[in-house]
Each structure stands twice: as C-alpha cells, then as structure tokens.
Short mmCIF file of C-alpha atoms and ligand atoms in Angstrom, two decimals:
data_model
loop_
_atom_site.label_atom_id
_atom_site.label_comp_id
_atom_site.label_asym_id
_atom_site.label_seq_id
_atom_site.Cartn_x
_atom_site.Cartn_y
_atom_site.Cartn_z
CA MET A 123 -17.46 -14.89 21.98
CA PRO A 124 -17.67 -18.07 19.83
CA THR A 125 -14.78 -18.59 17.40
CA PRO A 126 -15.96 -18.04 13.82
CA ARG A 127 -15.23 -20.26 10.84
CA ILE A 128 -13.34 -18.34 8.23
CA SER A 129 -12.62 -18.42 4.50
CA PHE A 130 -10.41 -16.36 2.20
CA GLU A 131 -10.56 -14.78 -1.24
CA PHE A 132 -7.42 -14.61 -3.40
CA PHE A 133 -6.86 -13.28 -6.90
CA PRO A 134 -4.84 -15.04 -9.60
CA PRO A 135 -1.28 -13.77 -10.20
CA LYS A 136 -0.45 -11.83 -13.39
CA ASP A 137 3.34 -12.31 -13.27
CA ILE A 138 6.10 -14.17 -11.46
CA ALA A 139 6.23 -11.71 -8.55
CA GLY A 140 2.46 -12.07 -8.17
CA ALA A 141 2.77 -15.86 -8.19
CA PHE A 142 5.24 -15.73 -5.30
CA ARG A 143 3.00 -13.31 -3.43
CA LEU A 144 -0.03 -15.59 -3.82
CA SER A 145 2.01 -18.60 -2.80
CA ASP A 146 3.29 -16.79 0.34
CA THR A 147 -0.24 -15.66 1.17
CA VAL A 148 -1.74 -19.15 0.87
CA ARG A 149 1.15 -20.64 2.88
CA ASP A 150 0.65 -18.06 5.67
CA LEU A 151 -3.15 -18.38 5.83
CA ALA A 152 -3.69 -22.10 5.17
CA PRO A 153 -2.77 -23.07 8.78
CA LEU A 154 -5.84 -21.07 9.93
CA ASP A 155 -7.87 -23.97 8.54
CA PRO A 156 -10.29 -22.11 6.25
CA THR A 157 -13.58 -23.83 5.42
CA PHE A 158 -12.85 -22.85 1.81
CA VAL A 159 -10.82 -20.36 -0.19
CA SER A 160 -11.92 -18.71 -3.42
CA VAL A 161 -10.05 -17.37 -6.45
CA THR A 162 -11.45 -14.44 -8.45
CA TYR A 163 -12.04 -14.28 -12.17
CA GLY A 164 -10.62 -11.07 -13.69
CA ALA A 165 -13.08 -8.37 -14.73
CA GLY A 166 -14.13 -9.07 -18.31
CA GLY A 167 -13.11 -12.71 -18.00
CA THR A 168 -9.48 -11.64 -18.43
CA THR A 169 -7.94 -14.30 -16.19
CA ARG A 170 -9.61 -17.46 -17.48
CA GLU A 171 -6.46 -19.64 -17.56
CA LEU A 172 -4.77 -17.90 -14.63
CA THR A 173 -7.78 -18.44 -12.38
CA HIS A 174 -7.97 -22.07 -13.45
CA ASP A 175 -4.25 -22.61 -12.76
CA ALA A 176 -4.39 -20.86 -9.38
CA VAL A 177 -7.49 -22.83 -8.33
CA THR A 178 -6.07 -26.23 -9.24
CA THR A 179 -2.59 -25.47 -7.84
CA ILE A 180 -3.96 -24.33 -4.46
CA HIS A 181 -6.25 -27.37 -4.38
CA ASN A 182 -3.50 -29.86 -5.25
CA ARG A 183 -0.68 -28.31 -3.24
CA TYR A 184 -2.47 -27.34 -0.04
CA GLY A 185 -5.46 -29.69 -0.10
CA LEU A 186 -7.76 -26.73 0.50
CA ASN A 187 -11.38 -26.68 -0.54
CA VAL A 188 -11.22 -24.13 -3.39
CA ALA A 189 -14.16 -22.27 -4.93
CA ALA A 190 -13.50 -20.98 -8.44
CA HIS A 191 -15.17 -17.68 -9.35
CA LEU A 192 -16.85 -17.83 -12.75
CA THR A 193 -18.62 -14.98 -14.57
CA CYS A 194 -20.85 -14.63 -17.64
CA VAL A 195 -18.68 -11.93 -19.24
CA ASP A 196 -17.37 -12.26 -22.78
CA ALA A 197 -17.96 -15.99 -23.21
CA SER A 198 -20.62 -18.15 -24.85
CA ARG A 199 -22.68 -20.53 -22.73
CA ALA A 200 -20.71 -23.45 -24.18
CA GLU A 201 -17.34 -21.86 -23.30
CA THR A 202 -18.47 -21.05 -19.75
CA LEU A 203 -19.78 -24.56 -19.18
CA GLU A 204 -16.55 -25.98 -20.62
CA ILE A 205 -14.60 -24.08 -17.95
CA ALA A 206 -16.92 -25.47 -15.29
CA GLN A 207 -16.47 -28.99 -16.65
CA SER A 208 -12.68 -28.61 -16.49
CA TYR A 209 -13.07 -27.71 -12.80
CA ALA A 210 -15.19 -30.78 -12.17
CA GLU A 211 -12.54 -32.94 -13.86
CA ALA A 212 -9.86 -31.37 -11.63
CA GLY A 213 -11.84 -32.29 -8.50
CA ILE A 214 -13.12 -28.75 -7.83
CA THR A 215 -16.64 -28.90 -6.44
CA GLU A 216 -17.32 -25.26 -5.51
CA ILE A 217 -18.07 -22.32 -7.81
CA VAL A 218 -18.79 -18.69 -6.97
CA ALA A 219 -21.20 -17.93 -9.82
CA LEU A 220 -21.40 -14.27 -10.83
CA ARG A 221 -22.68 -12.14 -13.64
CA GLY A 222 -19.40 -10.20 -13.48
CA ASP A 223 -18.30 -6.74 -14.45
CA PRO A 224 -17.24 -5.78 -17.97
CA PRO A 225 -13.64 -4.78 -18.71
CA LYS A 226 -12.70 -1.19 -17.74
CA GLY A 227 -14.07 1.46 -20.08
CA GLN A 228 -16.72 -0.78 -21.66
CA GLY A 229 -19.71 0.81 -19.87
CA GLY A 230 -22.41 -1.50 -18.54
CA PHE A 231 -22.70 -5.28 -18.76
CA ALA A 232 -23.61 -6.50 -22.23
CA PRO A 233 -24.15 -10.25 -22.58
CA HIS A 234 -22.12 -12.20 -25.15
CA PRO A 235 -24.46 -12.96 -28.10
CA GLU A 236 -24.42 -16.66 -27.20
CA GLY A 237 -23.73 -16.17 -23.52
CA PHE A 238 -25.68 -16.18 -20.27
CA ALA A 239 -27.74 -13.00 -20.00
CA ASN A 240 -27.43 -12.75 -16.22
CA SER A 241 -26.31 -14.54 -13.08
CA VAL A 242 -29.59 -16.45 -12.66
CA GLU A 243 -29.16 -18.11 -16.06
CA LEU A 244 -25.58 -19.07 -15.18
CA ILE A 245 -26.63 -20.52 -11.81
CA GLU A 246 -29.46 -22.54 -13.40
CA ALA A 247 -27.06 -24.05 -15.94
CA LEU A 248 -24.39 -24.87 -13.36
CA ALA A 249 -26.99 -26.30 -10.96
CA ALA A 250 -28.30 -28.54 -13.76
CA THR A 251 -24.89 -30.23 -14.00
CA GLY A 252 -25.31 -31.43 -10.41
CA LYS A 253 -21.54 -31.15 -9.95
CA PHE A 254 -21.08 -28.04 -7.83
CA ASN A 255 -21.84 -26.37 -4.54
CA LEU A 256 -22.79 -22.90 -5.81
CA ARG A 257 -22.10 -19.67 -3.96
CA VAL A 258 -23.23 -16.25 -5.21
CA GLY A 259 -22.65 -12.56 -4.48
CA ALA A 260 -24.95 -10.48 -2.26
CA TYR A 261 -25.13 -6.74 -1.64
CA PRO A 262 -25.90 -5.33 1.85
CA ASP A 263 -25.30 -1.79 0.52
CA PRO A 264 -27.28 -1.41 -2.72
CA HIS A 265 -25.52 -2.64 -5.86
CA PRO A 266 -25.08 0.29 -8.30
CA GLU A 267 -27.51 -1.43 -10.70
CA ALA A 268 -30.22 -2.11 -8.12
CA GLY A 269 -33.45 -0.76 -9.61
CA SER A 270 -35.25 -0.30 -6.26
CA ASP A 271 -34.85 -0.69 -2.47
CA THR A 272 -35.81 -4.35 -2.67
CA ALA A 273 -34.01 -5.24 -5.93
CA ASP A 274 -30.93 -6.82 -4.35
CA VAL A 275 -32.98 -9.01 -2.01
CA ASP A 276 -35.47 -9.99 -4.75
CA TRP A 277 -32.64 -10.88 -7.13
CA LEU A 278 -30.75 -12.82 -4.45
CA LYS A 279 -33.92 -14.85 -3.85
CA ARG A 280 -34.00 -15.65 -7.59
CA LYS A 281 -30.36 -16.76 -7.44
CA ILE A 282 -30.98 -19.03 -4.45
CA ASP A 283 -34.12 -20.45 -6.06
CA ALA A 284 -32.05 -21.10 -9.21
CA GLY A 285 -29.79 -23.43 -7.24
CA ALA A 286 -27.26 -21.41 -5.19
CA ALA A 287 -26.55 -22.84 -1.74
CA SER A 288 -25.10 -19.74 -0.07
CA ALA A 289 -24.13 -16.13 -0.66
CA ILE A 290 -21.04 -14.08 0.11
CA THR A 291 -21.54 -10.36 0.53
CA GLN A 292 -19.72 -7.45 -0.98
CA PHE A 293 -17.65 -5.73 1.72
CA PHE A 294 -19.37 -3.16 3.98
CA PHE A 295 -18.18 -1.12 6.93
CA GLU A 296 -20.82 -1.37 9.68
CA ALA A 297 -22.42 -4.48 11.19
CA ASP A 298 -25.90 -2.90 11.10
CA THR A 299 -25.68 -2.72 7.32
CA PHE A 300 -25.33 -6.51 7.27
CA PHE A 301 -28.01 -7.13 9.91
CA ARG A 302 -30.58 -4.95 8.08
CA PHE A 303 -29.87 -6.87 4.86
CA ARG A 304 -30.03 -10.25 6.63
CA ASP A 305 -33.41 -9.31 8.15
CA LYS A 306 -34.79 -8.34 4.74
CA CYS A 307 -33.52 -11.61 3.25
CA GLU A 308 -35.16 -13.61 6.04
CA LYS A 309 -38.46 -11.79 5.46
CA ALA A 310 -38.19 -12.58 1.74
CA GLY A 311 -37.91 -16.29 2.57
CA ILE A 312 -34.17 -16.66 1.88
CA ASP A 313 -32.92 -19.34 4.23
CA ALA A 314 -29.52 -20.00 2.61
CA PRO A 315 -26.50 -18.87 4.64
CA ILE A 316 -25.29 -15.33 3.88
CA ILE A 317 -21.60 -14.98 4.68
CA PRO A 318 -20.32 -11.47 5.37
CA GLY A 319 -17.38 -10.40 3.18
CA ILE A 320 -14.75 -8.61 5.26
CA LEU A 321 -12.15 -6.31 3.73
CA PRO A 322 -9.22 -5.56 6.02
CA ILE A 323 -8.23 -2.09 4.80
CA GLU A 324 -4.73 -2.04 3.35
CA ASN A 325 -4.88 1.31 1.58
CA TRP A 326 -7.67 3.64 2.65
CA GLY A 327 -7.53 5.87 -0.46
CA GLY A 328 -7.85 2.86 -2.76
CA VAL A 329 -10.62 1.28 -0.68
CA LYS A 330 -12.67 4.51 -0.73
CA LYS A 331 -12.46 4.63 -4.53
CA PHE A 332 -13.41 0.95 -4.82
CA ALA A 333 -16.27 1.44 -2.34
CA THR A 334 -17.67 4.29 -4.45
CA ASN A 335 -17.56 2.10 -7.57
CA CYS A 336 -19.28 -0.88 -5.99
CA GLY A 337 -21.84 1.01 -3.89
CA ALA A 338 -20.44 0.38 -0.36
CA LYS A 339 -21.27 3.39 1.85
CA VAL A 340 -18.26 4.96 3.59
CA PRO A 341 -19.10 6.17 7.11
CA GLY A 342 -17.74 9.61 8.08
CA TRP A 343 -16.23 8.32 11.35
CA LEU A 344 -14.09 5.83 9.43
CA ASP A 345 -12.79 8.49 7.06
CA ASP A 346 -11.85 10.70 10.05
CA ALA A 347 -10.16 7.79 11.84
CA PHE A 348 -8.03 6.93 8.77
CA ASP A 349 -7.10 10.60 8.25
CA LYS A 350 -5.65 10.63 11.76
CA ALA A 351 -4.06 7.17 11.52
CA LEU A 352 -2.38 8.06 8.23
CA ARG A 353 -0.88 11.20 9.80
CA ASP A 354 0.52 9.06 12.66
CA GLY A 355 1.67 6.13 10.48
CA ARG A 356 -0.78 3.83 12.30
CA GLU A 357 -2.91 2.73 9.33
CA ASP A 358 -2.32 -1.01 9.82
CA LEU A 359 -3.12 -0.87 13.52
CA LEU A 360 -6.39 0.93 12.82
CA SER A 361 -7.24 -1.52 10.00
CA VAL A 362 -6.89 -4.53 12.27
CA ALA A 363 -8.85 -2.85 15.09
CA VAL A 364 -11.68 -1.77 12.75
CA ALA A 365 -11.99 -5.18 11.04
CA ALA A 366 -11.78 -7.10 14.33
CA GLU A 367 -14.46 -4.87 15.86
CA LEU A 368 -16.73 -5.32 12.83
CA CYS A 369 -16.25 -9.10 12.97
CA SER A 370 -16.95 -9.33 16.70
CA ASP A 371 -20.13 -7.24 16.29
CA LEU A 372 -21.20 -9.66 13.53
CA ILE A 373 -20.40 -12.69 15.69
CA ASP A 374 -22.35 -11.16 18.60
CA GLY A 375 -25.26 -10.87 16.18
CA GLY A 376 -25.15 -14.59 15.39
CA VAL A 377 -22.77 -14.73 12.42
CA GLU A 378 -20.76 -17.97 12.33
CA ASN A 379 -18.80 -17.66 9.06
CA LEU A 380 -16.66 -14.79 7.78
CA HIS A 381 -15.09 -14.46 4.32
CA PHE A 382 -11.95 -12.30 4.12
CA TYR A 383 -10.93 -10.36 1.01
CA THR A 384 -7.19 -10.85 1.45
CA LEU A 385 -5.98 -9.01 -1.70
CA ASN A 386 -3.16 -11.59 -1.59
CA LYS A 387 -1.67 -9.85 1.47
CA PRO A 388 -1.82 -12.14 4.47
CA HIS A 389 -0.74 -9.96 7.38
CA LEU A 390 -3.91 -7.92 8.11
CA THR A 391 -6.24 -10.90 7.63
CA ARG A 392 -4.02 -13.07 9.83
CA ASP A 393 -3.92 -10.43 12.60
CA VAL A 394 -7.70 -9.99 12.50
CA ALA A 395 -8.21 -13.78 12.60
CA HIS A 396 -5.87 -14.05 15.61
CA ALA A 397 -7.80 -11.26 17.35
CA LEU A 398 -10.98 -13.33 16.87
CA GLY A 399 -9.36 -16.41 18.41
CA VAL A 400 -8.69 -18.26 15.14
CA THR A 401 -5.24 -19.74 15.70
CA PRO A 402 -2.97 -21.75 13.39
CA ARG A 403 -3.87 -25.45 13.34
CA VAL A 404 -0.31 -26.51 12.50
CA ALA A 405 1.23 -24.62 15.41
CA LEU A 406 -1.23 -26.26 17.81
CA GLN A 407 -0.36 -29.71 16.46
CA LYS A 408 3.33 -29.00 16.98
CA VAL A 409 2.69 -28.00 20.60
CA ALA A 410 0.59 -31.14 21.29
P1 FAD B 120 -26.14 -9.99 -9.71
O1 FAD B 120 -26.47 -10.40 -8.35
O2 FAD B 120 -26.65 -10.78 -10.82
O3 FAD B 120 -26.58 -8.47 -9.93
C1 FAD B 120 -26.25 -7.44 -8.99
C2 FAD B 120 -27.48 -6.59 -8.74
O4 FAD B 120 -27.86 -5.96 -9.97
C3 FAD B 120 -28.68 -7.40 -8.29
O5 FAD B 120 -28.69 -7.52 -6.88
C4 FAD B 120 -29.83 -6.59 -8.83
O6 FAD B 120 -30.14 -5.51 -7.98
C5 FAD B 120 -29.28 -6.03 -10.14
N1 FAD B 120 -29.55 -6.91 -11.29
C6 FAD B 120 -28.62 -7.50 -12.09
N2 FAD B 120 -29.21 -8.17 -13.11
C7 FAD B 120 -30.54 -8.01 -12.93
C8 FAD B 120 -31.68 -8.47 -13.65
N3 FAD B 120 -31.56 -9.19 -14.79
N4 FAD B 120 -32.90 -8.13 -13.18
C9 FAD B 120 -33.04 -7.38 -12.05
N5 FAD B 120 -31.99 -6.92 -11.33
C10 FAD B 120 -30.75 -7.22 -11.76
N6 FAD B 120 -16.45 -9.66 -10.40
C11 FAD B 120 -15.62 -10.25 -11.30
O7 FAD B 120 -15.52 -9.79 -12.45
N7 FAD B 120 -14.85 -11.34 -10.95
C12 FAD B 120 -14.93 -11.91 -9.71
O8 FAD B 120 -14.24 -12.88 -9.43
C13 FAD B 120 -15.83 -11.33 -8.75
N8 FAD B 120 -15.97 -11.87 -7.52
C14 FAD B 120 -16.93 -11.38 -6.67
C15 FAD B 120 -17.17 -12.03 -5.44
C16 FAD B 120 -18.15 -11.57 -4.58
C17 FAD B 120 -18.39 -12.30 -3.27
C18 FAD B 120 -18.91 -10.41 -4.92
C19 FAD B 120 -19.97 -9.88 -3.97
C20 FAD B 120 -18.68 -9.74 -6.13
C21 FAD B 120 -17.70 -10.22 -7.02
N9 FAD B 120 -17.47 -9.62 -8.25
C22 FAD B 120 -16.58 -10.19 -9.15
C23 FAD B 120 -18.16 -8.38 -8.62
C24 FAD B 120 -19.44 -8.67 -9.40
O9 FAD B 120 -19.12 -9.28 -10.63
C25 FAD B 120 -20.17 -7.36 -9.66
O10 FAD B 120 -20.65 -6.82 -8.46
C26 FAD B 120 -21.26 -7.45 -10.72
O11 FAD B 120 -21.65 -6.12 -11.06
C27 FAD B 120 -22.46 -8.20 -10.22
O12 FAD B 120 -22.29 -9.58 -10.25
P2 FAD B 120 -23.31 -10.52 -9.44
O13 FAD B 120 -23.31 -11.88 -9.98
O14 FAD B 120 -23.13 -10.37 -7.99
O15 FAD B 120 -24.62 -9.77 -9.91
#
C-alpha cells in the first residue's frame, strides 16, 4: 500500500490549559511531516484573534504550512478581507474558506448586512486578491442544508469555479461514501483534488451527536462495535483500527492525501498514521 501524505486540523485554544494542549499536539504531530495543518475558526466567528494567533504561532515556531479557516459569519466583507490581509502579511498563503455555522441557538445562517452572503462570494473575493491557495469544505454525506441529491456536488463545482484549488471533506465513516461522492464530482467536471477528512473517534457518544448535527450517517455496525468496546474499555483500540481500516480502503481506492481532525489530541491520529506507514521524520534523521 502506498504511504499517504497527511495533514492535520487543530482548533485554537480558549485558555492556558488549551494552549498547552495545542502546543503538545503540534509538537507530537509535526515530525510526521504534514503537507499542511489547518486551524479552525470558532462557530459564529468567535475565535477571530485566537485563530489568528494560533495560525501565526504554529507557522513561526514549527515552520509548518498553515491554512487558516475563515468564515463569512458575523463580519462585513471589509472585516473579513482585513483578516485575510493580515494573514498575507504574516506569510500565510493558505485559507480554508467556509460559509460557516452561526453561533449556537441562532437558528440558520443569516448573512451580516454588509457581509458575504455565502461561501462562493467569499471564495471569489479571496481569489481576486491573488494571495492565497484556497481550500473549501465538501460533503460526501449530504449537508443538512442540501436542497437536493445533487446540491452538494453542484455547489462544490461553483466553489471550485470561483477559485478554490481543493476541497476537504466533512468526516464520514465508510470509504464507499467517499467514492460515490468522488465519482459524482468527477462526472460534474470537478477536477480539483478532494481530500477525505478523517475523524479518529475519541468519544463515541460525542461523535454520534456531532454526526447527527452535520449530516454524517452513522452505520449500525460501528455503533454495535463501540457498544462492545466501551463495555471492555477498548474504545481507543477500536478507534485506531476503524480509522486505519477506513484510510487503507481509501488508499486502495486511489486516495493520496488524508486530512485528520485531531481535536487537539495527538495520540489516536499518531497511532493511525503509524499504522499507515507514516513515520516521524525527525526520528529517521536521528537514526541516519
Ligand atoms: P457551503 O459549501 O457553502 O454550503 C454547504 C451546503 O449547503 C452546500 O453543499 C449546499 O448543498 C448548501 N448551500 C449552502 N449555500 C447554498 C446556496 N447559496 N445555494 C445552494 N446551496 C447552498 N465551521 C466553522 O464555523 N468554522 C470552521 O473552522 C469550520 N471548518 C470546517 C472545515 C471543513 C473541512 C468542513 C467540511 C467544515 C467546516 N466547518 C467549519 C463547518 C461548516 O462551516 C458548516 O458545515 C457550514 O454549515 C457550511 O460551510 P461550507 O462553507 O462548507 O458551506
């Protein structure tokens, strides 16, 4: 099996303990030589400064290629483009451009009166700056707001045509879900790379709730397996086995890049990466 190229998603810390946890996570995973890492932007645009600080610190301290997530939520066009400009000035050349979700309890997405109405408008404006490699979200299981069977593919095509260079998917649980989506994208003329998003499962109860909210279908066999693993205290072992199996099925189907949702906890992602043959670059240099 070919060794995949991997990348990681982190979220910005909210307090000192979180800052240490992020720092430990980046330190543990950086030696796996990710093609890029990304830092999320809190729902409702709640982490504007924290995301900026985390992005620039990881970039400066570890020399990693960092993609800053940026959403349209609760900001005017001018404010959003100002954030992007501050990234360009800090040497950040990658942005994950998203419409974003509103803050909890606010109902559906409502554009800021002077803001971008949707992700396509944001991508067009960022592409016009000529300063960024733009990545966008994609949805192998239907996004909760998809208006029809083809809506997610049609909309992804619009995002790519607007200037996005690649897409990262929402997490999903079965390789066929990704392959069906990839086939539909190919048929629709999307030739940009679509990178599967992989969520190593840290807490099955929490993941199931999150999956329901974001539209990822939970297979019955996985629920049964976690019921048993939880009873036996083997949740982590099952998580690594399930994620490694999903990744190797994807690689067998031609996937070359995998993006891991680390949740700022390095151990499961690291174990899955090792199982796929991705080994620490630093350790190898020390041996040589
Ligand atoms: P879009 O792709 O714009 O929309 C999602 C779907 O809704 C489309 O596929 C389409 O079916 C439908 N749709 C939306 N608008 C229209 C329209 N105008 N016309 C027709 N159909 C439409 N959220 C955060 O708040 N912060 C983050 O950092 C963050 N990071 C993410 C990273 C990745 C890789 C992914 C996959 C998601 C992330 N999210 C994040 C969640 C994301 O904000 C939500 O899923 C949000 O609801 C959709 O954002 P989007 O840009 O992917 O949406």
